[in-house]
Tab-separated table of C-alpha atoms in Angstrom:
chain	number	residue	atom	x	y	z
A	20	UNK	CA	76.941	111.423	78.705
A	21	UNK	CA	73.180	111.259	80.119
A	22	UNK	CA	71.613	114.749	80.919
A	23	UNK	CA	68.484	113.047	81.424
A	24	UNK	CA	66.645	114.641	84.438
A	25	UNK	CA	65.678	111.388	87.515
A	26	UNK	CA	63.818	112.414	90.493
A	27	UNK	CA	63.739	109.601	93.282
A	28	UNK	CA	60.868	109.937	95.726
A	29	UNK	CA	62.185	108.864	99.128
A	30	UNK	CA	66.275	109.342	100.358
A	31	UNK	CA	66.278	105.228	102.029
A	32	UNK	CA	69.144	103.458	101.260
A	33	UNK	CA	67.906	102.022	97.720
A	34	UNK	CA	66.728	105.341	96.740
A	35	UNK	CA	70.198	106.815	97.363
A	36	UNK	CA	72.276	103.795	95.943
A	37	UNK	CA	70.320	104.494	92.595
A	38	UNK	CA	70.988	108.281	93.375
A	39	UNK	CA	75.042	107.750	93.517
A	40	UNK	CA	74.648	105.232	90.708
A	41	UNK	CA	73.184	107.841	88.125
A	42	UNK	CA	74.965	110.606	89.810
A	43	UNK	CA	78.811	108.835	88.787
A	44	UNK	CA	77.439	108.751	85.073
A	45	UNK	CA	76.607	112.407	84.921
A	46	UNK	CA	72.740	112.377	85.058
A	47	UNK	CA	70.782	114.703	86.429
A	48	UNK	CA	69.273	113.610	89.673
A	49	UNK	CA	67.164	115.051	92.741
A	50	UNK	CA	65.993	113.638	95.578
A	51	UNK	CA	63.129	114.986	97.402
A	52	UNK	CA	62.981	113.136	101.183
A	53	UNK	CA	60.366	114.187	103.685
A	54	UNK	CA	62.475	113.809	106.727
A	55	UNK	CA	64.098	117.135	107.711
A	56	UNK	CA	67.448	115.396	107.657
A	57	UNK	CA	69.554	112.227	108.445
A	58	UNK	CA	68.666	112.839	112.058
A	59	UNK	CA	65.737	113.718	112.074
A	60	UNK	CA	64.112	110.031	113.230
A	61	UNK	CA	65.028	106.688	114.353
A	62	UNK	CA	66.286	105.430	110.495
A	63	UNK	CA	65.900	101.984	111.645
A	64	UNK	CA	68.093	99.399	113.182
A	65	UNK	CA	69.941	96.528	112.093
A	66	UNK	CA	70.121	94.965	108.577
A	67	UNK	CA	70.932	91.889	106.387
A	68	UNK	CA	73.035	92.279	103.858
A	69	UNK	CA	74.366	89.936	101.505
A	70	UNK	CA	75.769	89.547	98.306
A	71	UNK	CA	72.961	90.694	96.271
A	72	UNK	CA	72.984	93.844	98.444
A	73	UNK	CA	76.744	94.276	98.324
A	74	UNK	CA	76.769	94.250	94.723
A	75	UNK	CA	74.406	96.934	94.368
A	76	UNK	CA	76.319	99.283	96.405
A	77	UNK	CA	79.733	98.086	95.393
A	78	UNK	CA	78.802	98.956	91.663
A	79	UNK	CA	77.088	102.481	93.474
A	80	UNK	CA	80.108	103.741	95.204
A	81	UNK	CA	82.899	105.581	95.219
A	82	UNK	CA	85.893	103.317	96.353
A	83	UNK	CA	86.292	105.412	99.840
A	84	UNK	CA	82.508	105.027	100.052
A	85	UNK	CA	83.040	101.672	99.653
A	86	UNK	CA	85.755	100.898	101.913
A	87	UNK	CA	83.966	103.573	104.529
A	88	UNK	CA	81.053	101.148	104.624
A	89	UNK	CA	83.265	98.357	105.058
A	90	UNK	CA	84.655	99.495	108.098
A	91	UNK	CA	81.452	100.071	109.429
A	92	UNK	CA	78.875	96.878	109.113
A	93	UNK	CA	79.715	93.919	110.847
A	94	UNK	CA	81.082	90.623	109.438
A	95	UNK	CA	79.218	87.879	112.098
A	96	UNK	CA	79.688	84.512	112.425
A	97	UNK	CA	77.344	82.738	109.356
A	98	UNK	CA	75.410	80.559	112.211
A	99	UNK	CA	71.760	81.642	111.795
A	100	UNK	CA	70.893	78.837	114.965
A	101	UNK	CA	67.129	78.820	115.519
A	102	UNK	CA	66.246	77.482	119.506
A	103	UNK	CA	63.186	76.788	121.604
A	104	UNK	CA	61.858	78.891	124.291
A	105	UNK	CA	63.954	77.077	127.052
A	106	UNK	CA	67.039	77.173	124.384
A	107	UNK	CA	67.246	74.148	122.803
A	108	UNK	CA	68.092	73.428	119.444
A	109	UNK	CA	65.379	73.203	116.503
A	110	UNK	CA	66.670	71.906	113.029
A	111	UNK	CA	68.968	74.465	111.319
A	112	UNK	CA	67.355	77.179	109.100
A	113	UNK	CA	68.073	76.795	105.680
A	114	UNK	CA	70.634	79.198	104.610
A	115	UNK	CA	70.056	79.329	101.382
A	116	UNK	CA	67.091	80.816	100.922
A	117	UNK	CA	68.501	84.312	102.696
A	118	UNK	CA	71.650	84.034	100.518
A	119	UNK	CA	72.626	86.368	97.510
A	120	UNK	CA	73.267	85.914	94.043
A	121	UNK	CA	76.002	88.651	93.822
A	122	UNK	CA	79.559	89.641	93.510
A	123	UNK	CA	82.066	90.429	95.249
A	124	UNK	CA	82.718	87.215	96.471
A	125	UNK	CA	86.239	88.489	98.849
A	126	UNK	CA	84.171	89.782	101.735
A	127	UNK	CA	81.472	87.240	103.650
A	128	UNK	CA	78.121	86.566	101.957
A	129	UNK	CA	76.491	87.725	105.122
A	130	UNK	CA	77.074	91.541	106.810
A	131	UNK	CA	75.199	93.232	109.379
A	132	UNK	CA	74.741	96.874	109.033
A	133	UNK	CA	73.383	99.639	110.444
A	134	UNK	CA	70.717	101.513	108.301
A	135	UNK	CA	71.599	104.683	110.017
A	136	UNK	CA	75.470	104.313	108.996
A	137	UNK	CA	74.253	103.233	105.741
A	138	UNK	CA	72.116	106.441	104.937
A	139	UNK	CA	74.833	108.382	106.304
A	140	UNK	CA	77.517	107.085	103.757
A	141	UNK	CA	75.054	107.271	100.565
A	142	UNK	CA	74.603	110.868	102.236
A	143	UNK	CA	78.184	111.709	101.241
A	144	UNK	CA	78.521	113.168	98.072
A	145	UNK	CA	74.578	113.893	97.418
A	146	UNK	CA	74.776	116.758	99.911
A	147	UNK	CA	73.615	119.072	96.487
A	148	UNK	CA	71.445	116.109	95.516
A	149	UNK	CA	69.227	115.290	98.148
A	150	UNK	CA	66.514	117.771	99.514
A	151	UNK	CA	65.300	117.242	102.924
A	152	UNK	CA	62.284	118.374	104.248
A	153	UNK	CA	60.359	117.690	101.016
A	154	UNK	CA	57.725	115.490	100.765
A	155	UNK	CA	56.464	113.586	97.002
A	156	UNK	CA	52.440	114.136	97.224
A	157	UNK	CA	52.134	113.057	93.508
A	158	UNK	CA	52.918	114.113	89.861
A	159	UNK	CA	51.422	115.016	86.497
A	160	UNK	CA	52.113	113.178	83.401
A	161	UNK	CA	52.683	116.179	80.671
A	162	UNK	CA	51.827	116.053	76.683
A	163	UNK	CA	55.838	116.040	75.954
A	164	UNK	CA	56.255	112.822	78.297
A	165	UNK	CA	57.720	115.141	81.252
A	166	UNK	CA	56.612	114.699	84.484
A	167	UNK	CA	55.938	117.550	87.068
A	168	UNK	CA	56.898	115.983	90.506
A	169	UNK	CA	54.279	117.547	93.396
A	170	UNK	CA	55.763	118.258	96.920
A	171	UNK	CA	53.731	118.792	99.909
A	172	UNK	CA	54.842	122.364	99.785
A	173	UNK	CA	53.235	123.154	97.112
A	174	UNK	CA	56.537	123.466	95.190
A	175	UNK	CA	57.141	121.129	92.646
A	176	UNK	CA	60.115	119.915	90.391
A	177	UNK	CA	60.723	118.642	86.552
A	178	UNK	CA	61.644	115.104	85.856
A	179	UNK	CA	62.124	113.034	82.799
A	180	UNK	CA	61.810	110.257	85.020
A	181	UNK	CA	60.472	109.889	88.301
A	182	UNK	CA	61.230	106.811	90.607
A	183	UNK	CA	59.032	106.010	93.581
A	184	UNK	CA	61.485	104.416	96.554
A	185	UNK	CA	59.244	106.405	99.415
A	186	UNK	CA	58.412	103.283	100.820
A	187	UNK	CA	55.326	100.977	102.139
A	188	UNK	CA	52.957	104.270	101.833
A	189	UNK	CA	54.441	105.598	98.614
A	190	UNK	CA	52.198	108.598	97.650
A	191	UNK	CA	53.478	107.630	94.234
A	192	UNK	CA	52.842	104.251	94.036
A	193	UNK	CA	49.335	105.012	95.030
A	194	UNK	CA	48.864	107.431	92.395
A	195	UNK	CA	50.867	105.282	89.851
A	196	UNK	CA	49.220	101.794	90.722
A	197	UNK	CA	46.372	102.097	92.828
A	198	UNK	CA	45.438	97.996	92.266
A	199	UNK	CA	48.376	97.411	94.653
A	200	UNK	CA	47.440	96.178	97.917
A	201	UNK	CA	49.522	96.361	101.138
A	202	UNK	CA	48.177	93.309	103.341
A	203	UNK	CA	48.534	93.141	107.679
A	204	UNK	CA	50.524	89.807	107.957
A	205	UNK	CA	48.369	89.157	111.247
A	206	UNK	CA	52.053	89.603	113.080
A	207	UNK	CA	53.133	92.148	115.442
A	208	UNK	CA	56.488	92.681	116.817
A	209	UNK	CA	58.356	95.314	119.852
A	210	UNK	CA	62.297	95.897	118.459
A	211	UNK	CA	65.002	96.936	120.522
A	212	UNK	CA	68.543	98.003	120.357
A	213	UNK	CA	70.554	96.651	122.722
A	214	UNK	CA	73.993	98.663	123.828
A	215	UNK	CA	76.906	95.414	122.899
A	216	UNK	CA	79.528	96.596	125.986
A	217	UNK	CA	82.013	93.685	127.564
A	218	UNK	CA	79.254	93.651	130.488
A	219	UNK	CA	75.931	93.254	128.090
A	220	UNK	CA	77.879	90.486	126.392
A	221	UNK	CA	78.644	88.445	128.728
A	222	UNK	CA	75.214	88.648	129.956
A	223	UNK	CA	73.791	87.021	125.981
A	224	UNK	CA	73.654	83.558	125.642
A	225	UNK	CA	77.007	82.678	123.654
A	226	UNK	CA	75.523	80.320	121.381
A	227	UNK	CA	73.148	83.090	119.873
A	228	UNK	CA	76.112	85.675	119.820
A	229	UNK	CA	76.257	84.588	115.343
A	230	UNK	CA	74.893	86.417	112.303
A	231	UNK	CA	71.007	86.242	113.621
A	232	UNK	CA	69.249	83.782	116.000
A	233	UNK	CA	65.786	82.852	117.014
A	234	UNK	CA	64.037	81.350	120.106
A	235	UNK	CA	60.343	80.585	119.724
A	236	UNK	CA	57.426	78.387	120.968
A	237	UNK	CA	54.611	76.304	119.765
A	238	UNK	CA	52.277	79.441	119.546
A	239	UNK	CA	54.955	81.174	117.389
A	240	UNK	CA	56.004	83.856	119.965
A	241	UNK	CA	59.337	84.460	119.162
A	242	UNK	CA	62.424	86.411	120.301
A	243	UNK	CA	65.620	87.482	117.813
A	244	UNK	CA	68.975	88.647	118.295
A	245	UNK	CA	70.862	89.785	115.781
A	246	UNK	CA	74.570	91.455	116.938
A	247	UNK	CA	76.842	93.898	114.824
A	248	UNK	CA	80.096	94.612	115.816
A	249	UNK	CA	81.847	97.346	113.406
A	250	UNK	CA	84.421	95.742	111.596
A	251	UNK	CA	86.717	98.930	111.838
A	252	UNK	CA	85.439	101.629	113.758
A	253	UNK	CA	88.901	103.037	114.253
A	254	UNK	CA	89.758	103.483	110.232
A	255	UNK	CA	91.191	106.691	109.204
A	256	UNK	CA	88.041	106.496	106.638
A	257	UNK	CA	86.032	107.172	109.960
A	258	UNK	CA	87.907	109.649	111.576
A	259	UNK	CA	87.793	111.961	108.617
A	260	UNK	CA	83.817	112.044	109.515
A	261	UNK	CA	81.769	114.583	111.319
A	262	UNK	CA	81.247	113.914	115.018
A	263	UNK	CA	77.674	112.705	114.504
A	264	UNK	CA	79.114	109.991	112.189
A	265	UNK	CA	81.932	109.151	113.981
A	266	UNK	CA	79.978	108.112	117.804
A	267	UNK	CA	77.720	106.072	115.322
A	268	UNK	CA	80.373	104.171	113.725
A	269	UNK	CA	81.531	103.212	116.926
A	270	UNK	CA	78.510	102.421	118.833
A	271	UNK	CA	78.024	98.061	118.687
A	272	UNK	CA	74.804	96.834	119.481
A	273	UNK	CA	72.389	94.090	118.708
A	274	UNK	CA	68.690	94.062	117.004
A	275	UNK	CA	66.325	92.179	119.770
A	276	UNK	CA	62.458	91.867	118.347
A	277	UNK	CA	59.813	90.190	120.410
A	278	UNK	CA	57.176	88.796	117.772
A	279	UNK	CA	53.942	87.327	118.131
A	280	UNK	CA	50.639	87.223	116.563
A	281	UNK	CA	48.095	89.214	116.337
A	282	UNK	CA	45.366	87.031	118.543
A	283	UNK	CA	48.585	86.801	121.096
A	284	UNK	CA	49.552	90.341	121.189
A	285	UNK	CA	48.146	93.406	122.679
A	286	UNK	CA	45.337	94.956	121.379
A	287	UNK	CA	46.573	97.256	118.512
A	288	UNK	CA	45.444	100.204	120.507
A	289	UNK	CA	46.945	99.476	123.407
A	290	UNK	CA	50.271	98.280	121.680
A	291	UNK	CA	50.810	101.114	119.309
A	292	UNK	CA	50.052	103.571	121.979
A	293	UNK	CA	52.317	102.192	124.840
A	294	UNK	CA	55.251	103.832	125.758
A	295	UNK	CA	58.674	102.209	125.435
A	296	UNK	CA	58.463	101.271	129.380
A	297	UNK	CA	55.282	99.406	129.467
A	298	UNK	CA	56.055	97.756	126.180
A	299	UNK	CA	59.268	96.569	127.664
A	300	UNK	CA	57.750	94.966	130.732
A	301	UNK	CA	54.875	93.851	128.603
A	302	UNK	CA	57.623	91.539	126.944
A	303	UNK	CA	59.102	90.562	130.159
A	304	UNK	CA	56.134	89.389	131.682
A	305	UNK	CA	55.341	86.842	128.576
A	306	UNK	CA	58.570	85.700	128.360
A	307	UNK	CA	58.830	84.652	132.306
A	308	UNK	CA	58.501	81.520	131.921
A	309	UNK	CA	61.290	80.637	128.981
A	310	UNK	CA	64.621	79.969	129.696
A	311	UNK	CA	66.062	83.011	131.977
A	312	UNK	CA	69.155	83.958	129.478
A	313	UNK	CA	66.516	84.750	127.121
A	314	UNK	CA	64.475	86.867	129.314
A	315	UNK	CA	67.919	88.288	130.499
A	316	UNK	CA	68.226	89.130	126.656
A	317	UNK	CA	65.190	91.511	126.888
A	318	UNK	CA	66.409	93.256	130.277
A	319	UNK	CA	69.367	94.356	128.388
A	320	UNK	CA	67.063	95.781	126.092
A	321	UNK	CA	67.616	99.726	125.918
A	322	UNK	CA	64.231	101.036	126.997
A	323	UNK	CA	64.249	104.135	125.119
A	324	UNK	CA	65.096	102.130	121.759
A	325	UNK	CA	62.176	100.022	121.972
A	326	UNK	CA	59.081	100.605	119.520
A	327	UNK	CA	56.127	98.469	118.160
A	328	UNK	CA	56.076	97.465	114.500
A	329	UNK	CA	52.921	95.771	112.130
A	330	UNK	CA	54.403	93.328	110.210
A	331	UNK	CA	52.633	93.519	106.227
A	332	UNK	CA	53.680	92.969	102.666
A	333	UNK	CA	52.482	94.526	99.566
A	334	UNK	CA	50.225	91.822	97.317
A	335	UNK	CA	51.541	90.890	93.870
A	336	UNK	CA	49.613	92.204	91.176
A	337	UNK	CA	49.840	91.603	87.123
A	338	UNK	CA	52.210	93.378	84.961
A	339	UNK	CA	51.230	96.914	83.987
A	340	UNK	CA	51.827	99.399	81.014
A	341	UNK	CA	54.736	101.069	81.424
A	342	UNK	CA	55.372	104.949	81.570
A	343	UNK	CA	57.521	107.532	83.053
A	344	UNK	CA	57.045	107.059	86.470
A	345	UNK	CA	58.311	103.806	88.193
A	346	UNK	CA	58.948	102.065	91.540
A	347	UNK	CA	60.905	100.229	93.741
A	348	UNK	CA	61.626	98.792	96.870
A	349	UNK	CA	59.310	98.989	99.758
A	350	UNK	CA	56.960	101.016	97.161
A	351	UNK	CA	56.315	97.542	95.333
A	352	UNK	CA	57.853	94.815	97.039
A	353	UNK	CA	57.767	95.302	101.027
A	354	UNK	CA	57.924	91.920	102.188
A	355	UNK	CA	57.797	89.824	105.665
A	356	UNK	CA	61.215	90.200	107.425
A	357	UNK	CA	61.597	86.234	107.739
A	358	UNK	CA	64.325	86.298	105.551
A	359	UNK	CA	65.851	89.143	106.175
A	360	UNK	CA	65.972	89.641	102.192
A	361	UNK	CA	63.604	93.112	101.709
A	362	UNK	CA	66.797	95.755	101.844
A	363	UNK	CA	68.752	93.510	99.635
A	364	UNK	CA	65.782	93.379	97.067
A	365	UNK	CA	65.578	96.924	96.969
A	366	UNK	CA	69.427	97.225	96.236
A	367	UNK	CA	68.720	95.074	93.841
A	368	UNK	CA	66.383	97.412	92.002
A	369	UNK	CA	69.111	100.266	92.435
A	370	UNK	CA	71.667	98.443	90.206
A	371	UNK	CA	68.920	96.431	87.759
A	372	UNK	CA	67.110	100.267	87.195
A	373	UNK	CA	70.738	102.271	86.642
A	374	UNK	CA	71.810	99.542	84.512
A	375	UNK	CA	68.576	99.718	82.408
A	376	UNK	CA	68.756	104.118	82.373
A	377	UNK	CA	72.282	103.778	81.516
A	378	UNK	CA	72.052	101.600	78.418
A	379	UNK	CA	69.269	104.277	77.408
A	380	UNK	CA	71.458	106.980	78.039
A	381	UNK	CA	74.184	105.466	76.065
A	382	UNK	CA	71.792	104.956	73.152
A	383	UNK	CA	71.163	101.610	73.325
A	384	UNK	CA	67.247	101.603	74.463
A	385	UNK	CA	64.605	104.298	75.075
A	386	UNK	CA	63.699	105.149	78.428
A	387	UNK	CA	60.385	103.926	78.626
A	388	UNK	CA	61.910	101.029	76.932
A	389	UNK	CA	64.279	101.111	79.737
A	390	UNK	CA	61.690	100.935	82.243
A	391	UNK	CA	59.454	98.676	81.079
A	392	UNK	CA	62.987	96.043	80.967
A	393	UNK	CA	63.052	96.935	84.475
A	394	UNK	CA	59.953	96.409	85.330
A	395	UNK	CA	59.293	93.068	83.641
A	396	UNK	CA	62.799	91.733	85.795
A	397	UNK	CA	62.136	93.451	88.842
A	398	UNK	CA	58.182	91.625	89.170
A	399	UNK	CA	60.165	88.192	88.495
A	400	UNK	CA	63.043	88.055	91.280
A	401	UNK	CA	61.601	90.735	93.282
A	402	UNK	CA	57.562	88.801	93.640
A	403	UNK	CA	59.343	85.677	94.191
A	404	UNK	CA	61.668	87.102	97.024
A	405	UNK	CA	58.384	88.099	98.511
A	406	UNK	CA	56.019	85.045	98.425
A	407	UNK	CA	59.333	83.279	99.611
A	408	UNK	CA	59.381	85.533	102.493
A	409	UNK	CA	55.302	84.861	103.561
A	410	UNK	CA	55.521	81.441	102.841
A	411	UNK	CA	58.713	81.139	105.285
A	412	UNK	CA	57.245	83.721	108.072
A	413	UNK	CA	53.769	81.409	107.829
A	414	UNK	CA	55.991	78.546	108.687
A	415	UNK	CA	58.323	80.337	111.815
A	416	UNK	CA	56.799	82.878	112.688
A	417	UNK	CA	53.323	82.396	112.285
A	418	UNK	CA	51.650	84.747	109.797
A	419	UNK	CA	48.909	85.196	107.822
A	420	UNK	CA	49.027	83.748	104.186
A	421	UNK	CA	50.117	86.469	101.877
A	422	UNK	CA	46.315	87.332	100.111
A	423	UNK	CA	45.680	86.063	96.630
């Protein structure tokens, strides 16, 4: 068995699928995550998942894990309907294109999930693993092929390998591959949760009520909903959780983001500095004049949920040399959100990346040979997810081209 020493750079939920991966096959891994804990910030909202993701994590986990975060994503209709602003229908959204390429095939190809659940599950069982409140700053590359991980602290930590999943503004990716470029989209959008109770739902327009809709106009202003209902927030898998966990996993609700661009939105000043109030009736007041179940959709919205977002995508670049240190997700591949594919492409990294450090830790590679097979497969299905995804938000939602 491996006693090779990983260090992952960022406690997301690819970073800790690849943690739980290793960490089943007896290597030795540390995670070093700069948020003070699982609370300690909004982790996100609602996510895609589909097969490619659920393959990842099924080959991660634990069976409870497993059947924990069954119980607590949602299994939506498949309709992804996509509407004008006074709700009537445009030609269906191709399917295919946010569809997976994994097993298992007994469970629907799309989920929705909560990233907070999510990170809270990968939590269990790294509780000696993963070290909060410790920020990657950067790393030096030693004569014996080490690497000496720096944390903002100034404490630092020993790797054999060290694996950037910190996200858009990886300090490690910087370091690593400064030619990367991470390019504004020219899109801006205001998210929301909103709380899914009998009342709220009766209030949504029924049609949209399926795996993720979208009303938009001629000028590409746009407005989503996206609902998850827990599958099981009742299982006994559940109510063997913490308290924190438990009111989580049984809170439904649905992702709302108002999106526009850039020359339609609020100055950036104005809209990154707004509070959640003013960005709310900011939204109201440019929707007033679509049809009023839509507006109705962002008066559900729960105020103190709501929070601008820049939408941008890293730039592909050409293949590079190899070495210790590596990357994945966000770190290399942060995409546009069209297709609702970026989370599932960083799963995919978490099982492609174990499954390369595992063959080297049986024998049957090195592990710079290991990385470089990575590598070489992650730039080929991971670029293409992401010049998918520009090339499909140019078309809906009205981005920039993704730079040359």
């Amino acid at each position: 068995m491996s006693k090779t020493r990983i260090v992952i750079a960022g406690a997301g939920p690819a970073g800790l699928t690849l943690a739980h991966y290793l960490h089943r096959h007896d290597f030795q891994v540390a995670v070093y995550e700069r948020d003070n804990g699982l609370s300690a910030r909004e982790a996100g909202y609602r996510v895609h998942i589909n097969s490619t993701g659920t393959s990842a994590l099924h080959a991660a986990l634990e069976p409870r894990l497993w059947e924990l975060f069954l119980a607590t994503c949602g299994m939506p209709d498949d309709d992804m309907l996509l509407v004008d602003e006074q709700l009537n229908l445009r030609p269906p959204r191709d399917k295919a294109a946010s569809t997976g390429t994994g097993v298992p095939t007994e469970i629907p190809e799309h989920l929705a999930v909560c990233r907070s659940t999510l990170r809270r599950i990968l939590f269990l069982g790294l509780e000696e693993v993963v070290h909060f409140g410790a920020k990657v700053t950067g790393y030096r590359s030693n004569p014996d092929s080490t690497v000496t991980v720096l944390l903002e602290d100034g404490g630092t930590a020993e790797a054999d390998v060290l694996i950037a999943a910190d996200g858009i503004n990886s300090a490690v990716r910087a370091q690593r591959l400064p030619q990367v470029r991470v390019a504004d989209l020219g899109a801006r959008s205001i998210a929301a949760k909103i709380p899914l109770t009998e009342e709220s739902k009766a209030k949504l327009p029924a049609q949209l009520y399926n795996a993720f809709s979208m009303a938009y106009d001629s000028d590409y202003t746009g407005l989503t909903l996206g609902p998850l209902e827990r599958t099981d927030p009742h299982s006994p898998l559940v109510a063997r959780q913490g308290p924190e966990f438990q009111q989580e996993a049984r809170e439904n609700y649905a992702l709302s983001i108002f999106n526009s661009t850039v020359g339609h939105m609020l100055p950036d000043a104005d809209l990154f500095s707004a509070g959640p109030d003013k960005l709310k009736a900011y939204v109201l007041q440019r929707l007033a004049t679509w049809h009023p179940a839509l507006v109705e959709i962002v008066r559900l919205w729960d105020t103190a949920t709501v929070q601008a977002l820049a939408v941008r995508s890293c730039v592909p670049i050409a293949a590079w040399e190899p070495s210790k240190v590596t990357v994945m997700g966000d770190a290399i591949h942060a995409m546009s959100p069209a297709l609702g594919i970026g989370a599932n492409t960083a799963l995919r990294d978490a099982h492609v990346l174990g499954n390369h450090l595992l063959a080297a830790a049986d024998g049957h590679t090195t592990p710079l040979d290991a990385i470089a097979a990575y590598e070489q497969s992650m730039r080929e299905y991971a670029y293409h997810a992401l010049r998918k995804s520009a090339f499909v938000g140019q078309k809906v939602v009205g981005h920039s081209p993704l730079p040359e």
